[in-house]
Structures are given as C-alpha cells and as structure tokens.
Amino acid sequence: MKARILVVDDDRAHLTMLTAMLESWGYEVETAPDGSDAVEMVRRKAYDVILTDVRMAEVDGIEALRR
C-alpha cells in the first residue's frame, strides 16, 4: 500500500512540483490550495503525511494543523 500524502500550498507551481516529485517516488499524493480545504479533506480521509506551507492567506499551515 502506498503512503498517502497531502500537500497544502497556495502557490500552484509548488503544488505541481511537489506532486510530480512525490508521485515519481511512488507516493499517492493529493493537494489542497489552502488550509481550510486541507482541514475538510483530513476530516473525510486519513493521510500518512501532511506537507503544508506555513504562510497562506486565509488559514495558514499552523492553524490548519491545529484544527
């Protein structure tokens, strides 16, 4: 079973680069464009790892992890 990783970043280029890199290493990757979307995704599904940008507009990475 592949490890499932959630990548959270409001910079589309970072999401694309990290997704391509992690998938090439064999991980299952899902993305969220902001902290509030990430919180909703985690409520619906478990992830093995969450990689998040710390500074985002609405809900930053630290606040998303707290929630």
Tab-separated table of N, CA and C in Angstrom:
chain	number	residue	atom	x	y	z
A	1	MET	N	0.840	-1.179	0.000
A	1	MET	CA	0.000	0.000	0.000
A	1	MET	C	0.889	1.247	0.000
A	2	LYS	N	0.581	2.177	-0.888
A	2	LYS	CA	1.346	3.418	-0.976
A	2	LYS	C	0.984	4.351	0.168
A	3	ALA	N	1.987	5.065	0.662
A	3	ALA	CA	1.706	6.093	1.665
A	3	ALA	C	0.955	7.230	0.986
A	4	ARG	N	-0.027	7.783	1.691
A	4	ARG	CA	-0.846	8.871	1.160
A	4	ARG	C	-0.363	10.189	1.767
A	5	ILE	N	-0.021	11.146	0.905
A	5	ILE	CA	0.497	12.440	1.333
A	5	ILE	C	-0.437	13.544	0.867
A	6	LEU	N	-0.727	14.470	1.776
A	6	LEU	CA	-1.498	15.666	1.439
A	6	LEU	C	-0.521	16.837	1.390
A	7	VAL	N	-0.477	17.516	0.246
A	7	VAL	CA	0.370	18.693	0.074
A	7	VAL	C	-0.535	19.919	0.041
A	8	VAL	N	-0.234	20.896	0.912
A	8	VAL	CA	-1.070	22.090	1.040
A	8	VAL	C	-0.222	23.320	0.735
A	9	ASP	N	-0.610	24.057	-0.290
A	9	ASP	CA	0.131	25.270	-0.652
A	9	ASP	C	-0.742	26.131	-1.546
A	10	ASP	N	-0.674	27.437	-1.335
A	10	ASP	CA	-1.457	28.344	-2.178
A	10	ASP	C	-0.715	28.747	-3.442
A	11	ASP	N	0.494	28.252	-3.607
A	11	ASP	CA	1.286	28.507	-4.815
A	11	ASP	C	1.155	27.291	-5.734
A	12	ARG	N	0.449	27.468	-6.850
A	12	ARG	CA	0.172	26.353	-7.771
A	12	ARG	C	1.451	25.693	-8.285
A	13	ALA	N	2.483	26.482	-8.537
A	13	ALA	CA	3.746	25.923	-9.035
A	13	ALA	C	4.376	24.982	-8.003
A	14	HIS	N	4.314	25.352	-6.726
A	14	HIS	CA	4.852	24.481	-5.676
A	14	HIS	C	4.058	23.183	-5.588
A	15	LEU	N	2.727	23.295	-5.675
A	15	LEU	CA	1.902	22.082	-5.641
A	15	LEU	C	2.254	21.137	-6.780
A	16	THR	N	2.399	21.691	-7.972
A	16	THR	CA	2.713	20.879	-9.149
A	16	THR	C	4.069	20.202	-9.009
A	17	MET	N	5.085	20.963	-8.588
A	17	MET	CA	6.428	20.419	-8.448
A	17	MET	C	6.486	19.328	-7.377
A	18	LEU	N	5.914	19.597	-6.206
A	18	LEU	CA	5.941	18.611	-5.129
A	18	LEU	C	5.149	17.361	-5.495
A	19	THR	N	4.013	17.535	-6.135
A	19	THR	CA	3.204	16.390	-6.546
A	19	THR	C	3.980	15.504	-7.521
A	20	ALA	N	4.580	16.109	-8.526
A	20	ALA	CA	5.344	15.339	-9.522
A	20	ALA	C	6.503	14.593	-8.857
A	21	MET	N	7.208	15.255	-7.980
A	21	MET	CA	8.361	14.636	-7.318
A	21	MET	C	7.915	13.467	-6.433
A	22	LEU	N	6.911	13.693	-5.599
A	22	LEU	CA	6.460	12.651	-4.677
A	22	LEU	C	5.840	11.471	-5.408
A	23	GLU	N	5.072	11.734	-6.453
A	23	GLU	CA	4.493	10.639	-7.235
A	23	GLU	C	5.582	9.831	-7.932
A	24	SER	N	6.634	10.495	-8.386
A	24	SER	CA	7.731	9.765	-9.039
A	24	SER	C	8.449	8.847	-8.050
A	25	TRP	N	8.349	9.145	-6.781
A	25	TRP	CA	8.943	8.305	-5.731
A	25	TRP	C	7.981	7.225	-5.248
A	26	GLY	N	6.779	7.181	-5.845
A	26	GLY	CA	5.838	6.119	-5.531
A	26	GLY	C	4.768	6.444	-4.508
A	27	TYR	N	4.638	7.690	-4.108
A	27	TYR	CA	3.614	8.066	-3.138
A	27	TYR	C	2.302	8.429	-3.819
A	28	GLU	N	1.220	8.239	-3.095
A	28	GLU	CA	-0.086	8.712	-3.540
A	28	GLU	C	-0.236	10.128	-2.999
A	29	VAL	N	-0.470	11.091	-3.877
A	29	VAL	CA	-0.470	12.500	-3.467
A	29	VAL	C	-1.814	13.148	-3.787
A	30	GLU	N	-2.319	13.895	-2.812
A	30	GLU	CA	-3.482	14.744	-3.013
A	30	GLU	C	-3.074	16.155	-2.619
A	31	THR	N	-3.757	17.149	-3.170
A	31	THR	CA	-3.368	18.531	-2.905
A	31	THR	C	-4.557	19.366	-2.433
A	32	ALA	N	-4.215	20.419	-1.696
A	32	ALA	CA	-5.202	21.402	-1.266
A	32	ALA	C	-4.596	22.780	-1.477
A	33	PRO	N	-5.391	23.728	-2.012
A	33	PRO	CA	-4.864	25.059	-2.304
A	33	PRO	C	-4.829	26.004	-1.102
A	34	ASP	N	-5.391	25.566	0.027
A	34	ASP	CA	-5.357	26.410	1.223
A	34	ASP	C	-5.657	25.578	2.467
A	35	GLY	N	-5.451	26.186	3.615
A	35	GLY	CA	-5.614	25.470	4.878
A	35	GLY	C	-7.026	25.011	5.149
A	36	SER	N	-8.021	25.807	4.779
A	36	SER	CA	-9.406	25.409	5.060
A	36	SER	C	-9.807	24.190	4.230
A	37	ASP	N	-9.379	24.122	2.982
A	37	ASP	CA	-9.647	22.929	2.167
A	37	ASP	C	-8.937	21.711	2.758
A	38	ALA	N	-7.725	21.898	3.234
A	38	ALA	CA	-6.962	20.796	3.828
A	38	ALA	C	-7.681	20.237	5.054
A	39	VAL	N	-8.203	21.122	5.899
A	39	VAL	CA	-8.921	20.675	7.093
A	39	VAL	C	-10.113	19.806	6.693
A	40	GLU	N	-10.863	20.230	5.698
A	40	GLU	CA	-12.020	19.448	5.236
A	40	GLU	C	-11.584	18.096	4.667
A	41	MET	N	-10.495	18.085	3.927
A	41	MET	CA	-10.006	16.830	3.344
A	41	MET	C	-9.602	15.845	4.425
A	42	VAL	N	-8.933	16.338	5.473
A	42	VAL	CA	-8.479	15.474	6.570
A	42	VAL	C	-9.670	14.947	7.365
A	43	ARG	N	-10.725	15.701	7.441
A	43	ARG	CA	-11.932	15.225	8.140
A	43	ARG	C	-12.585	14.059	7.402
A	44	ARG	N	-12.396	14.000	6.085
A	44	ARG	CA	-13.003	12.935	5.274
A	44	ARG	C	-12.094	11.718	5.081
A	45	LYS	N	-10.778	11.935	5.193
A	45	LYS	CA	-9.843	10.861	4.855
A	45	LYS	C	-8.562	11.013	5.671
A	46	ALA	N	-7.947	9.889	6.016
A	46	ALA	CA	-6.684	9.907	6.762
A	46	ALA	C	-5.504	9.989	5.796
A	47	TYR	N	-4.476	10.695	6.211
A	47	TYR	CA	-3.239	10.814	5.437
A	47	TYR	C	-2.077	10.369	6.306
A	48	ASP	N	-1.073	9.809	5.670
A	48	ASP	CA	0.122	9.393	6.402
A	48	ASP	C	1.034	10.573	6.723
A	49	VAL	N	1.060	11.541	5.802
A	49	VAL	CA	1.912	12.723	5.954
A	49	VAL	C	1.174	13.930	5.396
A	50	ILE	N	1.346	15.072	6.053
A	50	ILE	CA	0.833	16.340	5.527
A	50	ILE	C	2.003	17.294	5.405
A	51	LEU	N	2.240	17.774	4.179
A	51	LEU	CA	3.254	18.803	3.927
A	51	LEU	C	2.505	20.094	3.666
A	52	THR	N	2.760	21.110	4.483
A	52	THR	CA	1.993	22.339	4.322
A	52	THR	C	2.883	23.573	4.340
A	53	ASP	N	2.484	24.516	3.506
A	53	ASP	CA	3.086	25.841	3.533
A	53	ASP	C	2.665	26.473	4.853
A	54	VAL	N	3.543	27.216	5.482
A	54	VAL	CA	3.200	27.851	6.745
A	54	VAL	C	2.424	29.142	6.504
A	55	ARG	N	2.844	29.916	5.514
A	55	ARG	CA	2.214	31.215	5.255
A	55	ARG	C	1.252	31.130	4.072
A	56	MET	N	-0.042	31.150	4.395
A	56	MET	CA	-1.082	31.183	3.374
A	56	MET	C	-2.112	32.211	3.810
A	57	ALA	N	-2.892	32.696	2.879
A	57	ALA	CA	-3.805	33.817	3.130
A	57	ALA	C	-4.869	33.534	4.195
A	58	GLU	N	-5.837	32.742	3.890
A	58	GLU	CA	-6.984	32.537	4.788
A	58	GLU	C	-6.590	31.796	6.073
A	59	VAL	N	-6.367	30.517	5.941
A	59	VAL	CA	-5.979	29.669	7.072
A	59	VAL	C	-4.556	29.209	6.805
A	60	ASP	N	-3.612	29.655	7.644
A	60	ASP	CA	-2.214	29.278	7.405
A	60	ASP	C	-1.961	27.828	7.821
A	61	GLY	N	-0.795	27.331	7.497
A	61	GLY	CA	-0.463	25.937	7.745
A	61	GLY	C	-0.507	25.540	9.208
A	62	ILE	N	-0.040	26.400	10.090
A	62	ILE	CA	-0.042	26.093	11.522
A	62	ILE	C	-1.479	26.003	12.045
A	63	GLU	N	-2.311	26.945	11.656
A	63	GLU	CA	-3.722	26.911	12.088
A	63	GLU	C	-4.425	25.682	11.543
A	64	ALA	N	-4.150	25.316	10.304
A	64	ALA	CA	-4.773	24.113	9.721
A	64	ALA	C	-4.379	22.874	10.513
A	65	LEU	N	-3.107	22.766	10.891
A	65	LEU	CA	-2.669	21.606	11.682
A	65	LEU	C	-3.313	21.596	13.061
A	66	ARG	N	-3.521	22.759	13.650
A	66	ARG	CA	-4.195	22.829	14.957
A	66	ARG	C	-5.620	22.292	14.866
A	67	ARG	N	-6.282	22.670	13.779
A	67	ARG	CA	-7.699	22.253	13.604
A	67	ARG	C	-7.792	20.768	13.376
